[in-house]
mmCIF file of C-alpha atoms in Angstrom:
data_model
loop_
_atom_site.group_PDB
_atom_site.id
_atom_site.type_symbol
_atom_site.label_atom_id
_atom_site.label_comp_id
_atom_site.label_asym_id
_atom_site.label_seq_id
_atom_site.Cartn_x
_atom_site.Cartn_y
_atom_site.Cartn_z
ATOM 1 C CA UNK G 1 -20.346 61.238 68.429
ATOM 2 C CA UNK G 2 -20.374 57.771 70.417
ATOM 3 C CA UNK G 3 -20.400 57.204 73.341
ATOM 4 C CA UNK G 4 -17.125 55.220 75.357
ATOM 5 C CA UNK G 5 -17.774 53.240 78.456
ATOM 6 C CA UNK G 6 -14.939 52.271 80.115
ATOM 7 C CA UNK G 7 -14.977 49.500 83.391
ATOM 8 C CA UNK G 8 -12.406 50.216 85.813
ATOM 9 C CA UNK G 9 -11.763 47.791 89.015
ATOM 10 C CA UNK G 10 -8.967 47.875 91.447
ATOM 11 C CA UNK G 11 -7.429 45.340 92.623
ATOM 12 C CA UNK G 12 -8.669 44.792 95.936
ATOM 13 C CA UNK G 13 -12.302 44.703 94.374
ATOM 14 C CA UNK G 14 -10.856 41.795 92.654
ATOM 15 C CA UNK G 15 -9.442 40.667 95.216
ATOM 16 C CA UNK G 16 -12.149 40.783 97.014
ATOM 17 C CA UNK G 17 -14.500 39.103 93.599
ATOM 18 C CA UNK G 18 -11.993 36.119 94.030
ATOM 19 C CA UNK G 19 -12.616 35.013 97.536
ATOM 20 C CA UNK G 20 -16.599 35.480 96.942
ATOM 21 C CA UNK G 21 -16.169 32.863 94.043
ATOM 22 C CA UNK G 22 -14.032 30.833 95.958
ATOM 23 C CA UNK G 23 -16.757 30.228 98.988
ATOM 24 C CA UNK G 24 -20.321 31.317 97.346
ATOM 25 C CA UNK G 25 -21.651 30.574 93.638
ATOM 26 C CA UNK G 26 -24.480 32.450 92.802
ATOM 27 C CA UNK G 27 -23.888 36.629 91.799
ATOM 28 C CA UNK G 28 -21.996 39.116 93.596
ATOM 29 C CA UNK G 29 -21.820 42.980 93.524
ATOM 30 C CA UNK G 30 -19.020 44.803 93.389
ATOM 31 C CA UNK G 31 -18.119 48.561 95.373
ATOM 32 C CA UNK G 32 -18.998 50.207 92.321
ATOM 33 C CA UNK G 33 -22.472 48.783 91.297
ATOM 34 C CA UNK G 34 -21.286 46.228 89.160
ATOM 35 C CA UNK G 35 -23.114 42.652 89.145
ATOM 36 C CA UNK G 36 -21.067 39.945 88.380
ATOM 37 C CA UNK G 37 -22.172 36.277 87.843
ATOM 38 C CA UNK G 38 -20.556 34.014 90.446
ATOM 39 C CA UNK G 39 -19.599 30.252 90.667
ATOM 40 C CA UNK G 40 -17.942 27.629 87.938
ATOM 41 C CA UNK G 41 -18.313 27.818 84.406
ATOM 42 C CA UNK G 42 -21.247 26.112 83.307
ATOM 43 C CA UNK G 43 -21.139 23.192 83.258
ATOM 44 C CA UNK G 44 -21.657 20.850 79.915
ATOM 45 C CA UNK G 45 -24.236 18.589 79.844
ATOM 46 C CA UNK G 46 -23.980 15.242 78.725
ATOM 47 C CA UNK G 47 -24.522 14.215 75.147
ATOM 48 C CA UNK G 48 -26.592 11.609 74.106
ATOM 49 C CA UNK G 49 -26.090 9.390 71.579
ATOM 50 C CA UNK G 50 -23.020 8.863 68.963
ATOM 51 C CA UNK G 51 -20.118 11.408 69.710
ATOM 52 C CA UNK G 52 -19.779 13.923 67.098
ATOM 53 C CA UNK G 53 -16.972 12.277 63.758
ATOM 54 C CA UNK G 54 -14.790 15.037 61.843
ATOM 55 C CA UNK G 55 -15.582 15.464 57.903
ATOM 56 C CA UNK G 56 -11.697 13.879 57.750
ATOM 57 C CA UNK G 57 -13.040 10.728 60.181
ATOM 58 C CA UNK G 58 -16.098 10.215 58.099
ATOM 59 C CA UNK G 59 -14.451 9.944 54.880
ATOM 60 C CA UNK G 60 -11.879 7.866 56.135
ATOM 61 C CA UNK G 61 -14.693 4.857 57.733
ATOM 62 C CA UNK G 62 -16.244 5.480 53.741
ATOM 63 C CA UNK G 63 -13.279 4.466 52.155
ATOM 64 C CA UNK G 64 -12.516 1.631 55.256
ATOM 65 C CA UNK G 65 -16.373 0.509 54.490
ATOM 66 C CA UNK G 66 -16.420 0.217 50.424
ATOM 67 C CA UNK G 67 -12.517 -1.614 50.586
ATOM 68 C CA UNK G 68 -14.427 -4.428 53.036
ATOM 69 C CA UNK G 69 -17.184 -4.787 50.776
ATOM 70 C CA UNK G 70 -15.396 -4.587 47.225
ATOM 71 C CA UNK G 71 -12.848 -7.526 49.331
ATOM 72 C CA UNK G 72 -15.868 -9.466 49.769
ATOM 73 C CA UNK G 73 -16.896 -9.222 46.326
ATOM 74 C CA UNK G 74 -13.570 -10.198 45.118
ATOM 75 C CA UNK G 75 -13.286 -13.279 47.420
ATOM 76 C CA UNK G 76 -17.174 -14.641 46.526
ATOM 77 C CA UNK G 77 -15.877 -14.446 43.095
ATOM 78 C CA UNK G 78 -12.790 -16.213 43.599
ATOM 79 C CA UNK G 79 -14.481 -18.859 45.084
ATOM 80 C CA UNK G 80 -17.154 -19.165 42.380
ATOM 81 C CA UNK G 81 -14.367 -19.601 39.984
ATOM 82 C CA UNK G 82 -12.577 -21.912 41.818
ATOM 83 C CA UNK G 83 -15.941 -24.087 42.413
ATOM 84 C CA UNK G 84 -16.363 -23.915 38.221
ATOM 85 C CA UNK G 85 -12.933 -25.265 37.816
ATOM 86 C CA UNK G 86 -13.075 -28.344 39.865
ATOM 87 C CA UNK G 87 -16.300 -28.982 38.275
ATOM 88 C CA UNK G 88 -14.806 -28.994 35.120
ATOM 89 C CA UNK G 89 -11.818 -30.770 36.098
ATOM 90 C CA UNK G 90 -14.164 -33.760 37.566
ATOM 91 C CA UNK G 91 -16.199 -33.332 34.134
ATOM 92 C CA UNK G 92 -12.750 -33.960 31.851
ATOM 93 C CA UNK G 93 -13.203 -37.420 33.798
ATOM 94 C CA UNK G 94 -16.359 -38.732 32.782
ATOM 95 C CA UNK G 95 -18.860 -35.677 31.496
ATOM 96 C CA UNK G 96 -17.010 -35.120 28.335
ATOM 97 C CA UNK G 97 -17.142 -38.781 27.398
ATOM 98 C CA UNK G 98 -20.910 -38.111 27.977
ATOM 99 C CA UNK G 99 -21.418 -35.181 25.844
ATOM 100 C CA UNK G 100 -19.478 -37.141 23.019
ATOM 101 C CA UNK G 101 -21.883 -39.871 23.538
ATOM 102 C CA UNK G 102 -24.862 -37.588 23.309
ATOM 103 C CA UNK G 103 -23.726 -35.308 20.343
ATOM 104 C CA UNK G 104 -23.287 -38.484 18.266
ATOM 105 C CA UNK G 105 -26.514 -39.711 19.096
ATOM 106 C CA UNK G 106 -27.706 -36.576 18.190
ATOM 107 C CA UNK G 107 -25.793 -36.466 14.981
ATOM 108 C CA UNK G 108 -27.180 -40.131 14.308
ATOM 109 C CA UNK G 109 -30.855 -39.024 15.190
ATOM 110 C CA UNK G 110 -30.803 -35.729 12.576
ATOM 111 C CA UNK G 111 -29.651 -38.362 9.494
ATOM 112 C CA UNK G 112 -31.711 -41.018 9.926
ATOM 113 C CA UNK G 113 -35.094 -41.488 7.906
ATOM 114 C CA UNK G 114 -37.324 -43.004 10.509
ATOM 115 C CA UNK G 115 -40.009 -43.158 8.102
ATOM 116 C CA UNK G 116 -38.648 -46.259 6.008
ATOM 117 C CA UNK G 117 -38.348 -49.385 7.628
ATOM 118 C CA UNK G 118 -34.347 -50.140 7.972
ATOM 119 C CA UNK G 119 -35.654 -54.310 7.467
ATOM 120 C CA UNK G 120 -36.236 -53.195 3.470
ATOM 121 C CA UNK G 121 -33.813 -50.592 2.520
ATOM 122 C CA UNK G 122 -30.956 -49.812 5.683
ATOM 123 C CA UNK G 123 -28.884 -47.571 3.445
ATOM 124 C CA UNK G 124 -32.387 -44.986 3.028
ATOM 125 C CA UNK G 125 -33.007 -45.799 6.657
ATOM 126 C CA UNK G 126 -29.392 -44.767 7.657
ATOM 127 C CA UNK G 127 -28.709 -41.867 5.155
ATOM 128 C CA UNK G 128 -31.633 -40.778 4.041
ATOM 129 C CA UNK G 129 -32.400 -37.625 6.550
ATOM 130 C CA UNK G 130 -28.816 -36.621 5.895
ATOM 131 C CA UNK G 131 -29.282 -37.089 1.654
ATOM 132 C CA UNK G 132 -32.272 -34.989 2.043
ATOM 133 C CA UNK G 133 -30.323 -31.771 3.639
ATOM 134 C CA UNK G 134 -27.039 -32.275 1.572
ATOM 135 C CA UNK G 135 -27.082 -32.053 -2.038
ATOM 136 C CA UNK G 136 -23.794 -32.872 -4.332
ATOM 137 C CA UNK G 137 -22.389 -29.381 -4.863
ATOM 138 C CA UNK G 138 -22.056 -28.236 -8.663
ATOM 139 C CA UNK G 139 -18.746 -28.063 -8.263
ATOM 140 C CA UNK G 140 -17.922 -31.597 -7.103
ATOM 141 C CA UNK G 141 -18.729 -35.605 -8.732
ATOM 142 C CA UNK G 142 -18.949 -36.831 -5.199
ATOM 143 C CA UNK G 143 -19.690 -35.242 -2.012
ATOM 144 C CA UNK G 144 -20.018 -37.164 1.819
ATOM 145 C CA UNK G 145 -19.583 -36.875 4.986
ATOM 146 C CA UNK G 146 -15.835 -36.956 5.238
ATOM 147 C CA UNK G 147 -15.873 -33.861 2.720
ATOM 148 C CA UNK G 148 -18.424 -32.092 4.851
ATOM 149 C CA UNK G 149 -16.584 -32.962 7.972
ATOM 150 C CA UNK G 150 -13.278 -31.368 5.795
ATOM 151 C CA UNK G 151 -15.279 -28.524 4.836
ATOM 152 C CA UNK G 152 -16.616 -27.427 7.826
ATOM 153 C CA UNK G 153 -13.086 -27.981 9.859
ATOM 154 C CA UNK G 154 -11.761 -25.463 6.962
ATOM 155 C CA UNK G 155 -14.527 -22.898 8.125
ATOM 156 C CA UNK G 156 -12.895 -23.633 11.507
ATOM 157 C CA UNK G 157 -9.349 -22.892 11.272
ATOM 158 C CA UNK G 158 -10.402 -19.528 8.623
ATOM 159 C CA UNK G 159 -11.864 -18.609 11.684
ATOM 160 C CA UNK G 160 -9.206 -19.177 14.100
ATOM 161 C CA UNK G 161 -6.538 -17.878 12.023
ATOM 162 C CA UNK G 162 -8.732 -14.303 10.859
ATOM 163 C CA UNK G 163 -8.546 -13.390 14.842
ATOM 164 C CA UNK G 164 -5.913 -11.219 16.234
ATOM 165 C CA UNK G 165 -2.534 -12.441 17.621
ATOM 166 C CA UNK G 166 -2.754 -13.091 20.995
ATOM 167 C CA UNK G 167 0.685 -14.017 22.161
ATOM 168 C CA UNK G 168 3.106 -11.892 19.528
ATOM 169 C CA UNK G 169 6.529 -12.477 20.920
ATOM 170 C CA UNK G 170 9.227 -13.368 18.035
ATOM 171 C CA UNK G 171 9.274 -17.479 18.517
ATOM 172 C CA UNK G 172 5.071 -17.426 18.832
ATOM 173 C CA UNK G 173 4.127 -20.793 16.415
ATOM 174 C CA UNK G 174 0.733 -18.597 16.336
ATOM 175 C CA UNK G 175 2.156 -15.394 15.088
ATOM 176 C CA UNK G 176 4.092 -16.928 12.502
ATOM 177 C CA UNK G 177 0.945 -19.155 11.089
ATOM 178 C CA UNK G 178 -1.325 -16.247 11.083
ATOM 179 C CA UNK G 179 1.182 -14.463 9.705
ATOM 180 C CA UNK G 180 1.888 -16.878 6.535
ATOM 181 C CA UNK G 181 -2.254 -16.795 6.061
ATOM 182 C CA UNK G 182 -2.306 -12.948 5.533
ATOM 183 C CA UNK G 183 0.735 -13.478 2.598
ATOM 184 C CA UNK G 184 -1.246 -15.813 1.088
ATOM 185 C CA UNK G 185 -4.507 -13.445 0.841
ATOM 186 C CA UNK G 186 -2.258 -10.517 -0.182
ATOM 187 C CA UNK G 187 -3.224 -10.213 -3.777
ATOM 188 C CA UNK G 188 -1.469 -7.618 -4.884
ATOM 189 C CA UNK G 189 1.682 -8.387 -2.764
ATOM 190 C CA UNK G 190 1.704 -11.844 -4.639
ATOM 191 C CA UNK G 191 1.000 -9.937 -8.112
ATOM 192 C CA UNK G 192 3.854 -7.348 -7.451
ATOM 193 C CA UNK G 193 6.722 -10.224 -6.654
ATOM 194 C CA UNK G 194 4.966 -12.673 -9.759
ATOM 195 C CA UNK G 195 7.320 -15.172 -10.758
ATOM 196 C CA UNK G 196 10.474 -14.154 -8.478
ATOM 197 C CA UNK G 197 9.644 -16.461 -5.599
ATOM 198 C CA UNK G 198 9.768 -19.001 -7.688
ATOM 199 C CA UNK G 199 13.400 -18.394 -9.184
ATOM 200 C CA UNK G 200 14.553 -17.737 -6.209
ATOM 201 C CA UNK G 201 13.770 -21.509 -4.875
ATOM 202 C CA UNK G 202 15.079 -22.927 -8.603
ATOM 203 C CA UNK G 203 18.264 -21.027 -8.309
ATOM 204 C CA UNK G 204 18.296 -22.239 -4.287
ATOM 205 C CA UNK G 205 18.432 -25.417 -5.902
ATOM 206 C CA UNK G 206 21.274 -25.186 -8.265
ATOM 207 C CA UNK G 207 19.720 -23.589 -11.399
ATOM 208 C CA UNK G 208 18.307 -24.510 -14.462
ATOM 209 C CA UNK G 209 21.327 -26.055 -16.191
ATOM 210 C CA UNK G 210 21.440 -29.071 -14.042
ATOM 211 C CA UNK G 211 23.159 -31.216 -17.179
ATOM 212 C CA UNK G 212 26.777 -28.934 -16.212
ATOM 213 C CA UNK G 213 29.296 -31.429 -14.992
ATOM 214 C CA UNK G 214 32.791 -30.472 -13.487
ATOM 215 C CA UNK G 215 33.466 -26.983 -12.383
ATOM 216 C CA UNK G 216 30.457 -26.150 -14.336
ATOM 217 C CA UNK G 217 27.707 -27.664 -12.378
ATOM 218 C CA UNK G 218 26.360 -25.397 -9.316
ATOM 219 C CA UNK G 219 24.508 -28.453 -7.595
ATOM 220 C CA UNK G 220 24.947 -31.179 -5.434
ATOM 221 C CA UNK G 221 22.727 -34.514 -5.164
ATOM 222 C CA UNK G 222 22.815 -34.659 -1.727
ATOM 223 C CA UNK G 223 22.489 -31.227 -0.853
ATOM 224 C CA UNK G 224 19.161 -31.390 -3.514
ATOM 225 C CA UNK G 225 17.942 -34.267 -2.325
ATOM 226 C CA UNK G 226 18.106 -32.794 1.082
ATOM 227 C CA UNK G 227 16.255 -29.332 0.403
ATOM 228 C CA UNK G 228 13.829 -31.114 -1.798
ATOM 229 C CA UNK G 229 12.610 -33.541 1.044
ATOM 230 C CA UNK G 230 13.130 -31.858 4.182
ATOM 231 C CA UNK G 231 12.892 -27.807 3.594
ATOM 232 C CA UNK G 232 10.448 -27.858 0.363
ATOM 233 C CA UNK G 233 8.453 -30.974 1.942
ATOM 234 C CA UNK G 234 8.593 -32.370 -1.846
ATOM 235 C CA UNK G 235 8.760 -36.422 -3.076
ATOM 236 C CA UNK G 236 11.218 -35.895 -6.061
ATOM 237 C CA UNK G 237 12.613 -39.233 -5.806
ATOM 238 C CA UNK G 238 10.871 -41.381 -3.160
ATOM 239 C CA UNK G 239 8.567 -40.356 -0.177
ATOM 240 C CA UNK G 240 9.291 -41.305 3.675
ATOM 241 C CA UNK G 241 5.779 -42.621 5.857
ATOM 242 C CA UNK G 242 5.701 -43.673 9.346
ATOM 243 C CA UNK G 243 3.201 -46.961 9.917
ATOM 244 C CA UNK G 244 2.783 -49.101 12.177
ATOM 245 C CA UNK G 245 4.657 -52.815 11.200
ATOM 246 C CA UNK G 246 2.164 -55.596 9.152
ATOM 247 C CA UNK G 247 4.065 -58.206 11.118
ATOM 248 C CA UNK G 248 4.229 -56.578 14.521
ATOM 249 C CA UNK G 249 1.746 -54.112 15.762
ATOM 250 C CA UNK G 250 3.484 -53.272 18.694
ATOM 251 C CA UNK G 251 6.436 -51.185 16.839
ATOM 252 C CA UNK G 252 6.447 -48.569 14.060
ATOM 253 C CA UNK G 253 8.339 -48.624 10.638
ATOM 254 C CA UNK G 254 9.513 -46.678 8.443
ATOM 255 C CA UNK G 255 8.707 -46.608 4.748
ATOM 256 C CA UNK G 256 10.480 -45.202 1.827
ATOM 257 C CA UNK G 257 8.195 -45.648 -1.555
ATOM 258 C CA UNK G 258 9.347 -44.651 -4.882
ATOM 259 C CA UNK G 259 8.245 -41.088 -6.148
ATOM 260 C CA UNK G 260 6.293 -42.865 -9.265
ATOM 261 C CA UNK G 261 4.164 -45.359 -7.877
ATOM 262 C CA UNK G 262 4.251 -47.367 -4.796
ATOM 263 C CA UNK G 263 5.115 -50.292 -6.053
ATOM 264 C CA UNK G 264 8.604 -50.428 -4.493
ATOM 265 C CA UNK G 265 8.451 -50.467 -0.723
ATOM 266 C CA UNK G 266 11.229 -50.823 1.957
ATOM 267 C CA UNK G 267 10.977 -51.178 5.166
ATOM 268 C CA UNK G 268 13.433 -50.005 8.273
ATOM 269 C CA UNK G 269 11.841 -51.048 11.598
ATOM 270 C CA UNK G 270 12.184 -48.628 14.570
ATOM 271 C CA UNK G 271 14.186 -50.816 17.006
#
């Protein structure tokens, strides 16, 4: 069975406790046999160093800290960029015309023959290093440097138009180009419509029987001549060019040749 202890004061014991603390510090003893500790609460001691954070404090500084530094990183980066695009924009003014000048010196260097002496032959001296890497293709009676020029600016734009759309909105000029490449490497689309396409833009055109006169005939001239030139892009009758004028070179004309030869040619200046 355990033992109960039980501490019983009155209150003049208290009483009289209370007015010892008030005027001694140390320990007192009460009536009863009791020691009691006297004097103020002990006293806390200074700490040294940093004050204590909270869990919720430290985590709070962490995020505070890694913001400031990922701020930094943005801005040092922002001013890189900003640094690379005014060098660029003082290159457009006199760098680029530069690195034309030394990619067709370059150009010129790989198609020379330095070996012959240009004072004998010029032509082997000019050409020669680029005869020597180029051969006529099978496929072709004359081959040069506009062709390979054409050839490689081919490779170019297969490249450029095999990417993805970028900008796909309705009225996009590069979603509709792209677009008209795929139909024309869509074999078996083109196989399944065959010759319809075609019909479609003869009957456009008034149909087949284009000797029907009167109420008969399904076609006008000038609606024809219209579809043929400007939505088919086709010189039925006579072709339009642009050129600049043989008498003045300071205004543009504009020439309509016949669709046979060119030996008809008028002339409507621009004014």
């Amino acid at each position: 069975m355990e033992k109960t202890y039980s501490l019983t004061a009155h209150y003049d014991e208290f009483q009289e406790v209370k007015y010892a603390s008030k005027y001694s510090s140390g320990s007192a003893t009460l009536p009863n046999g009791f020691s009691l500790q006297l004097g103020t609460a002990g006293a806390r001691k200074p700490r040294c160093g940093l004050p204590r954070w909270s869990r919720r404090e430290i985590c709070l500084l962490s995020g505070l800290v890694f913001a400031a530094g990922l701020c930094v990183i943005l801005g040092c980066i922002l001013v890189l960029k900003f640094l690379a695009l005014e060098q660029d924009a003082y290159c457009l003014e006199g760098c680029q015309e530069r690195k034309a000048f030394v990619k067709a010196s370059r150009f010129i260097a790989n198609n020379i023959d330095p070996t012959i002496d240009p004072c004998k032959d010029f032509y082997s001296f000019a050409c020669g290093g680029w005869l020597r890497r180029h051969a006529i293709p099978e496929d072709k009676l004359i081959y040069g440097i506009i062709a390979a020029i054409g050839e490689q600016n081919e490779e170019k734009l297969q490249r450029l138009l095999l990417r993805p759309v970028r900008r796909p909105y309705r009225a996009s000029a590069e979603r509709k180009v792209k677009e008209f490449f795929h139909s024309c490497l869509d074999m078996a689309e083109i196989d399944r419509q065959g010759a319809l396409p075609m019909l479609e833009v003869i009957e456009d055109c008034g149909g087949w029987d284009m000797t029907a006169t009167g109420r008969q005939a399904r076609w006008d001239f000038n609606e024809l001549l219209y579809k043929t030139q400007g939505v088919y892009s086709t010189a039925v009758f006579f072709s339009l060019t642009v050129n600049l004028d043989d008498k003045n070179s300071s205004r543009y004309v504009i020439r309509a040749l016949d669709g046979g030869s060119h030996a008809v040619s008028l002339k409507f200046a621009h004014p």
